[in-house]
Amino acid sequence: QPPLPLVVNTWPFHSATQAAWKALSAGGSPLDAVERGCAQCEVDQCDGTVGYGGSPDESGETTLDAMIMDGNTMAVGAVANLRRIKNAIGVARAVMDHTKHTFLVGESASLFAESMGFVCEDLTTNRSLSIYSKWLDLRCQPNFRKNVTPDPTKSCGPYKPVRGLPEEKTSSLQKEVDLHSHD
Amino acid sequence: TIGMIAVDRNGNVATGTSTNGASHKIPGRVGDSPVIGAGSYADSLVGGAAATGDGDTMMRFLPSYQAVENMRLGADPTTACQKAIDRIQKRIPVFFGAIICANRTGSYGAACSKAPGFTQFHYSVFKPDLSQPLEEIVDCL
């Protein structure tokens, strides 16, 4: 029989693993462990792919997504496109603990977080500003737009849709891998 | 992105994810991480799973839900993860993605999809008798 308890997480984010383990060892629930572990990654800004100051969008803003699920009750708390709040997994836990809903998004999720006592602050850092500036310098490449004008593979926006969409190819889902840009 | 599975000594399972998403995304875009069954899924009767990678692709296949269902049908965690990746590859032969799986008795595994610049996936584990996290590596399919 394999030993329990157990913590497993994607990527070699060891401080997050350790934080989750510490929570379990201290008598916390698996939910507490997941919340603590993910929160540690948010503080550490793991790999630039978690937490504030990473992955700026087309406007240069960092927004956060998080979700937590209880395998006993099947309860879920989730937030997406969360603005100005660093502790996204904490807000997801608050959605689970303090609402009968499952998933809050955008500005309204941020207002919910504020009402639950989470600190509202800018998620921009010098690093995210630098990433954004470089992207602008590269004429907004890489770019997720398609079938718009001007050509999004060569130019920044604003964009408008082009008429007469080309036939969709299944290979259009294949993209170049950026190990520091992932969900 | 981090995706995490925690199992206590009684086999209670929880999962979670946290991310700032894809760089240079269109404002308003949300990936797979906060989507139930895509970013992660948990069922204490079976186990849990969490995914990472290109969320625009992965969220269309609910790989975490699929992996947990694979375990429910008797697959060990590694096989469950591999089958979830394989199901996506059947439609999208090359994509950037990985998934971790653990069952309620403490077995765990992972799988990933080989893509240019991504041939192995590293993940982190803590279990009894370890004094620090263990880094596991899996070759991508």
CSV table of C-alpha atoms in Angstrom, one decimal:
chain,number,residue,atom,x,y,z
A,1,GLN,CA,0.0,0.0,0.0
A,2,PRO,CA,1.5,3.4,-1.0
A,3,PRO,CA,2.0,5.8,1.9
A,4,LEU,CA,-0.3,8.6,2.8
A,5,PRO,CA,-0.7,11.5,3.1
A,6,LEU,CA,0.4,12.8,-0.3
A,7,VAL,CA,1.0,16.1,-2.1
A,8,VAL,CA,1.7,16.2,-5.8
A,9,ASN,CA,1.9,19.4,-7.9
A,10,THR,CA,2.7,20.3,-11.5
A,11,TRP,CA,6.2,21.7,-12.3
A,12,PRO,CA,9.1,21.6,-9.8
A,13,PHE,CA,7.6,24.2,-7.5
A,14,HIS,CA,9.1,22.7,-4.3
A,15,SER,CA,8.3,25.5,-1.9
A,16,ALA,CA,4.6,25.1,-2.8
A,17,THR,CA,4.8,21.3,-2.3
A,18,GLN,CA,6.5,21.9,1.1
A,19,ALA,CA,3.9,24.5,2.2
A,20,ALA,CA,1.0,22.1,1.3
A,21,TRP,CA,2.8,19.2,3.2
A,22,LYS,CA,3.3,21.5,6.2
A,23,ALA,CA,-0.4,22.2,6.3
A,24,LEU,CA,-1.4,18.6,6.1
A,25,SER,CA,1.2,17.6,8.7
A,26,ALA,CA,-0.2,20.3,11.0
A,27,GLY,CA,-3.6,18.6,10.9
A,28,GLY,CA,-5.1,20.7,8.1
A,29,SER,CA,-7.5,19.3,5.6
A,30,PRO,CA,-6.5,18.5,2.0
A,31,LEU,CA,-8.3,21.7,1.0
A,32,ASP,CA,-6.2,23.7,3.5
A,33,ALA,CA,-3.1,22.0,2.0
A,34,VAL,CA,-4.0,22.9,-1.6
A,35,GLU,CA,-4.9,26.5,-0.6
A,36,ARG,CA,-1.6,26.9,1.3
A,37,GLY,CA,0.5,25.3,-1.4
A,38,CYS,CA,-1.0,27.4,-4.3
A,39,ALA,CA,-0.8,30.6,-2.1
A,40,GLN,CA,2.9,30.0,-1.6
A,41,CYS,CA,3.4,29.8,-5.3
A,42,GLU,CA,1.4,33.1,-5.7
A,43,VAL,CA,3.8,34.7,-3.2
A,44,ASP,CA,6.8,33.2,-4.9
A,45,GLN,CA,5.5,34.1,-8.4
A,46,CYS,CA,6.5,30.6,-9.4
A,47,ASP,CA,8.3,30.7,-12.7
A,48,GLY,CA,6.5,33.9,-13.5
A,49,THR,CA,3.4,31.9,-14.4
A,50,VAL,CA,1.7,32.1,-11.0
A,51,GLY,CA,0.7,35.2,-9.1
A,52,TYR,CA,1.2,38.9,-9.6
A,53,GLY,CA,3.7,40.5,-12.0
A,54,GLY,CA,3.6,37.8,-14.8
A,55,SER,CA,1.9,37.0,-18.1
A,56,PRO,CA,0.7,40.5,-18.9
A,57,ASP,CA,-2.2,40.6,-21.4
A,58,GLU,CA,-2.5,42.8,-24.5
A,59,SER,CA,-3.1,45.8,-22.3
A,60,GLY,CA,-0.1,45.0,-20.0
A,61,GLU,CA,-2.3,44.0,-17.1
A,62,THR,CA,-1.8,40.8,-15.0
A,63,THR,CA,-5.0,39.0,-14.1
A,64,LEU,CA,-5.3,35.8,-12.1
A,65,ASP,CA,-7.3,32.6,-12.3
A,66,ALA,CA,-7.7,29.9,-9.6
A,67,MET,CA,-9.9,27.0,-8.6
A,68,ILE,CA,-10.2,24.7,-5.6
A,69,MET,CA,-12.2,21.5,-5.4
A,70,ASP,CA,-13.2,19.3,-2.4
A,71,GLY,CA,-13.4,15.7,-3.5
A,72,ASN,CA,-15.6,14.8,-0.5
A,73,THR,CA,-18.5,17.3,-1.1
A,74,MET,CA,-17.7,18.1,-4.7
A,75,ALA,CA,-17.8,21.7,-3.7
A,76,VAL,CA,-15.8,24.1,-5.9
A,77,GLY,CA,-14.7,27.7,-5.6
A,78,ALA,CA,-13.3,29.3,-8.7
A,79,VAL,CA,-12.3,32.8,-9.9
A,80,ALA,CA,-11.1,34.0,-13.3
A,81,ASN,CA,-9.8,37.2,-14.8
A,82,LEU,CA,-9.4,38.4,-11.2
A,83,ARG,CA,-7.9,41.9,-11.1
A,84,ARG,CA,-5.9,43.7,-8.4
A,85,ILE,CA,-6.0,40.8,-5.9
A,86,LYS,CA,-2.8,38.8,-5.3
A,87,ASN,CA,-4.3,35.9,-3.4
A,88,ALA,CA,-6.4,34.3,-6.1
A,89,ILE,CA,-6.6,30.8,-4.5
A,90,GLY,CA,-7.7,32.5,-1.3
A,91,VAL,CA,-10.5,34.2,-3.2
A,92,ALA,CA,-11.5,30.8,-4.8
A,93,ARG,CA,-11.6,29.3,-1.3
A,94,ALA,CA,-13.8,32.2,-0.2
A,95,VAL,CA,-16.2,31.6,-3.1
A,96,MET,CA,-16.5,28.0,-1.9
A,97,ASP,CA,-16.8,28.9,1.8
A,98,HIS,CA,-18.9,32.0,1.6
A,99,THR,CA,-21.2,31.7,-1.4
A,100,LYS,CA,-23.5,29.1,-2.8
A,101,HIS,CA,-22.0,29.7,-6.2
A,102,THR,CA,-19.1,28.0,-8.0
A,103,PHE,CA,-17.4,30.5,-10.3
A,104,LEU,CA,-17.0,34.3,-10.1
A,105,VAL,CA,-15.2,36.3,-12.9
A,106,GLY,CA,-13.7,39.6,-13.7
A,107,GLU,CA,-14.3,42.9,-12.0
A,108,SER,CA,-17.2,41.5,-10.0
A,109,ALA,CA,-14.9,38.8,-8.6
A,110,SER,CA,-12.5,41.5,-7.5
A,111,LEU,CA,-15.3,43.4,-5.8
A,112,PHE,CA,-16.4,40.2,-4.1
A,113,ALA,CA,-12.8,39.6,-2.9
A,114,GLU,CA,-12.6,43.2,-1.5
A,115,SER,CA,-15.8,42.7,0.3
A,116,MET,CA,-14.4,39.5,1.9
A,117,GLY,CA,-11.4,41.5,3.2
A,118,PHE,CA,-8.8,40.7,0.5
A,119,VAL,CA,-6.3,43.5,-0.1
A,120,CYS,CA,-6.7,45.4,-3.4
A,121,GLU,CA,-3.4,46.3,-5.0
A,122,ASP,CA,-1.7,46.7,-8.4
A,123,LEU,CA,-0.5,43.4,-9.8
A,124,THR,CA,2.0,45.1,-12.2
A,125,THR,CA,5.7,44.8,-11.5
A,126,ASN,CA,8.8,46.0,-13.3
A,127,ARG,CA,9.2,42.5,-14.7
A,128,SER,CA,5.6,42.5,-16.2
A,129,LEU,CA,6.1,46.0,-17.5
A,130,SER,CA,9.4,44.9,-19.2
A,131,ILE,CA,7.7,41.8,-20.8
A,132,TYR,CA,4.9,44.1,-22.1
A,133,SER,CA,7.3,46.6,-23.5
A,134,LYS,CA,9.3,44.0,-25.3
A,135,TRP,CA,6.1,42.6,-26.8
A,136,LEU,CA,5.2,46.0,-28.1
A,137,ASP,CA,8.7,46.4,-29.5
A,138,LEU,CA,8.2,43.1,-31.3
A,139,ARG,CA,5.1,44.5,-33.0
A,140,CYS,CA,2.9,42.6,-30.6
A,141,GLN,CA,4.3,39.1,-31.3
A,142,PRO,CA,3.3,36.4,-30.4
A,143,ASN,CA,-0.3,37.3,-30.9
A,144,PHE,CA,-3.6,35.4,-30.3
A,145,ARG,CA,-5.7,37.3,-32.9
A,146,LYS,CA,-6.8,35.8,-36.2
A,147,ASN,CA,-8.9,36.8,-39.2
A,148,VAL,CA,-8.5,40.4,-38.4
A,149,THR,CA,-7.0,43.5,-40.0
A,150,PRO,CA,-4.3,44.7,-39.7
A,151,ASP,CA,-2.4,41.4,-40.0
A,152,PRO,CA,-1.9,40.3,-36.4
A,153,THR,CA,1.3,38.3,-37.3
A,154,LYS,CA,2.9,41.6,-38.3
A,155,SER,CA,1.1,44.5,-36.6
A,156,CYS,CA,-0.4,45.7,-33.3
A,157,GLY,CA,-4.0,46.6,-33.0
A,158,PRO,CA,-6.6,48.0,-32.8
A,159,TYR,CA,-8.0,45.2,-35.0
A,160,LYS,CA,-11.2,44.8,-37.0
A,161,PRO,CA,-12.6,41.5,-38.3
A,162,VAL,CA,-12.0,40.6,-41.9
A,163,ARG,CA,-14.9,39.4,-44.1
A,164,GLY,CA,-15.0,36.0,-45.6
A,165,LEU,CA,-13.2,33.7,-43.1
A,166,PRO,CA,-10.8,31.2,-44.6
A,167,GLU,CA,-11.7,27.5,-44.1
A,168,GLU,CA,-10.6,26.4,-40.6
A,169,LYS,CA,-7.8,23.8,-40.5
A,170,THR,CA,-7.5,21.4,-37.6
A,171,SER,CA,-3.9,22.2,-37.4
A,172,SER,CA,-4.7,25.8,-36.4
A,173,LEU,CA,-4.8,24.6,-32.7
A,174,GLN,CA,-1.1,23.7,-32.9
A,175,LYS,CA,1.0,26.5,-31.5
A,176,GLU,CA,4.6,27.1,-30.6
A,177,VAL,CA,5.5,26.2,-27.0
A,178,ASP,CA,6.6,28.8,-24.6
A,179,LEU,CA,7.5,27.1,-21.4
A,180,HIS,CA,7.0,30.3,-19.4
A,181,SER,CA,3.5,31.0,-20.8
A,182,HIS,CA,1.1,28.3,-19.7
A,183,ASP,CA,-2.1,27.6,-17.9
B,1,THR,CA,0.6,27.7,-13.5
B,2,ILE,CA,0.4,25.4,-10.5
B,3,GLY,CA,-2.0,22.5,-10.3
B,4,MET,CA,-2.0,20.5,-7.0
B,5,ILE,CA,-3.5,17.3,-5.6
B,6,ALA,CA,-3.5,16.7,-1.8
B,7,VAL,CA,-4.6,13.4,-0.2
B,8,ASP,CA,-4.8,13.0,3.6
B,9,ARG,CA,-4.2,9.7,5.5
B,10,ASN,CA,-7.9,8.8,5.2
B,11,GLY,CA,-8.0,9.2,1.4
B,12,ASN,CA,-9.7,12.5,1.3
B,13,VAL,CA,-8.8,14.3,-1.8
B,14,ALA,CA,-8.7,18.0,-2.8
B,15,THR,CA,-7.3,19.7,-5.9
B,16,GLY,CA,-6.6,23.2,-7.0
B,17,THR,CA,-4.9,25.5,-9.5
B,18,SER,CA,-3.6,29.0,-9.6
B,19,THR,CA,-2.2,30.9,-12.7
B,20,ASN,CA,-1.7,34.2,-14.3
B,21,GLY,CA,-2.5,32.6,-17.7
B,22,ALA,CA,-0.9,33.0,-21.1
B,23,SER,CA,1.3,36.0,-21.8
B,24,HIS,CA,-0.1,38.6,-24.2
B,25,LYS,CA,-3.6,37.0,-24.1
B,26,ILE,CA,-6.5,39.1,-25.3
B,27,PRO,CA,-8.0,40.8,-22.2
B,28,GLY,CA,-10.8,38.7,-20.8
B,29,ARG,CA,-9.3,35.4,-21.9
B,30,VAL,CA,-9.5,32.6,-19.4
B,31,GLY,CA,-7.7,29.3,-19.8
B,32,ASP,CA,-8.4,25.8,-18.4
B,33,SER,CA,-7.0,26.3,-14.9
B,34,PRO,CA,-10.2,27.6,-13.2
B,35,VAL,CA,-12.5,25.3,-15.2
B,36,ILE,CA,-13.8,22.3,-13.3
B,37,GLY,CA,-12.7,19.1,-14.9
B,38,ALA,CA,-10.2,20.9,-17.1
B,39,GLY,CA,-7.6,22.5,-14.8
B,40,SER,CA,-8.3,20.0,-12.0
B,41,TYR,CA,-10.8,17.5,-10.7
B,42,ALA,CA,-11.2,15.7,-7.4
B,43,ASP,CA,-13.4,12.8,-6.2
B,44,SER,CA,-12.5,11.2,-2.9
B,45,LEU,CA,-14.0,8.0,-4.0
B,46,VAL,CA,-11.3,7.8,-6.7
B,47,GLY,CA,-8.6,10.4,-6.6
B,48,GLY,CA,-7.6,13.7,-8.3
B,49,ALA,CA,-5.9,15.1,-11.3
B,50,ALA,CA,-4.6,18.5,-12.4
B,51,ALA,CA,-3.5,19.7,-15.8
B,52,THR,CA,-1.1,22.3,-17.2
B,53,GLY,CA,-0.1,23.6,-20.6
B,54,ASP,CA,-1.9,25.4,-23.4
B,55,GLY,CA,-5.3,26.0,-21.8
B,56,ASP,CA,-7.0,27.0,-25.0
B,57,THR,CA,-6.4,23.5,-26.3
B,58,MET,CA,-6.7,21.5,-23.1
B,59,MET,CA,-10.0,23.0,-21.8
B,60,ARG,CA,-11.8,21.6,-24.8
B,61,PHE,CA,-11.1,18.0,-23.6
B,62,LEU,CA,-11.6,18.2,-19.9
B,63,PRO,CA,-8.5,16.1,-19.3
B,64,SER,CA,-8.6,16.2,-15.5
B,65,TYR,CA,-12.1,14.9,-15.4
B,66,GLN,CA,-11.2,12.3,-18.0
B,67,ALA,CA,-8.2,11.1,-15.9
B,68,VAL,CA,-10.3,10.7,-12.8
B,69,GLU,CA,-12.8,8.8,-14.7
B,70,ASN,CA,-10.1,6.6,-16.1
B,71,MET,CA,-9.0,5.8,-12.5
B,72,ARG,CA,-12.6,5.1,-11.6
B,73,LEU,CA,-12.6,2.5,-14.3
B,74,GLY,CA,-9.6,0.8,-12.8
B,75,ALA,CA,-6.6,2.5,-14.4
B,76,ASP,CA,-3.6,3.2,-12.3
B,77,PRO,CA,-2.7,7.0,-12.1
B,78,THR,CA,0.1,6.9,-14.7
B,79,THR,CA,-2.1,5.0,-17.2
B,80,ALA,CA,-5.0,7.3,-16.4
B,81,CYS,CA,-2.9,10.4,-17.2
B,82,GLN,CA,-1.5,8.8,-20.4
B,83,LYS,CA,-5.0,8.0,-21.6
B,84,ALA,CA,-6.2,11.6,-21.0
B,85,ILE,CA,-3.2,12.9,-23.0
B,86,ASP,CA,-3.7,10.3,-25.7
B,87,ARG,CA,-7.4,11.4,-26.1
B,88,ILE,CA,-6.3,14.9,-26.9
B,89,GLN,CA,-3.5,13.8,-29.2
B,90,LYS,CA,-5.9,11.9,-31.3
B,91,ARG,CA,-7.5,15.2,-32.3
B,92,ILE,CA,-4.5,17.5,-31.8
B,93,PRO,CA,-1.3,15.5,-32.5
B,94,VAL,CA,1.1,18.1,-31.2
B,95,PHE,CA,0.1,20.2,-28.2
B,96,PHE,CA,1.8,21.6,-25.1
B,97,GLY,CA,0.3,19.9,-22.1
B,98,ALA,CA,0.8,17.7,-19.1
B,99,ILE,CA,-1.3,16.2,-16.3
B,100,ILE,CA,-0.7,14.7,-12.9
B,101,CYS,CA,-2.9,12.0,-11.3
B,102,ALA,CA,-3.1,10.5,-7.8
B,103,ASN,CA,-5.6,8.0,-6.4
B,104,ARG,CA,-7.1,7.9,-3.0
B,105,THR,CA,-4.6,5.2,-1.8
B,106,GLY,CA,-1.5,7.3,-2.5
B,107,SER,CA,-0.3,6.1,-5.9
B,108,TYR,CA,0.5,8.8,-8.3
B,109,GLY,CA,1.8,9.4,-11.9
B,110,ALA,CA,2.0,11.9,-14.7
B,111,ALA,CA,2.0,12.2,-18.5
B,112,CYS,CA,2.8,14.9,-21.0
B,113,SER,CA,2.4,15.5,-24.7
B,114,LYS,CA,5.7,16.0,-26.7
B,115,ALA,CA,5.9,19.3,-28.5
B,116,PRO,CA,8.9,21.3,-29.8
B,117,GLY,CA,10.9,22.4,-26.8
B,118,PHE,CA,8.9,20.2,-24.4
B,119,THR,CA,10.0,16.5,-24.2
B,120,GLN,CA,10.0,15.9,-20.4
B,121,PHE,CA,7.7,17.1,-17.6
B,122,HIS,CA,9.0,17.8,-14.1
B,123,TYR,CA,6.7,17.7,-11.2
B,124,SER,CA,7.0,17.7,-7.4
B,125,VAL,CA,5.9,15.2,-4.8
B,126,PHE,CA,5.9,15.1,-1.0
B,127,LYS,CA,5.0,11.8,0.8
B,128,PRO,CA,5.9,10.2,4.2
B,129,ASP,CA,9.6,9.3,4.8
B,130,LEU,CA,10.8,12.2,2.7
B,131,SER,CA,12.5,15.2,4.3
B,132,GLN,CA,12.1,17.4,1.3
B,133,PRO,CA,10.0,17.4,-1.9
B,134,LEU,CA,10.9,14.8,-4.5
B,135,GLU,CA,11.3,16.0,-8.1
B,136,GLU,CA,9.8,13.4,-10.5
B,137,ILE,CA,10.4,13.5,-14.3
B,138,VAL,CA,8.3,11.8,-17.0
B,139,ASP,CA,9.1,11.5,-20.7
B,140,CYS,CA,6.4,13.0,-22.9
B,141,LEU,CA,4.3,10.8,-25.2
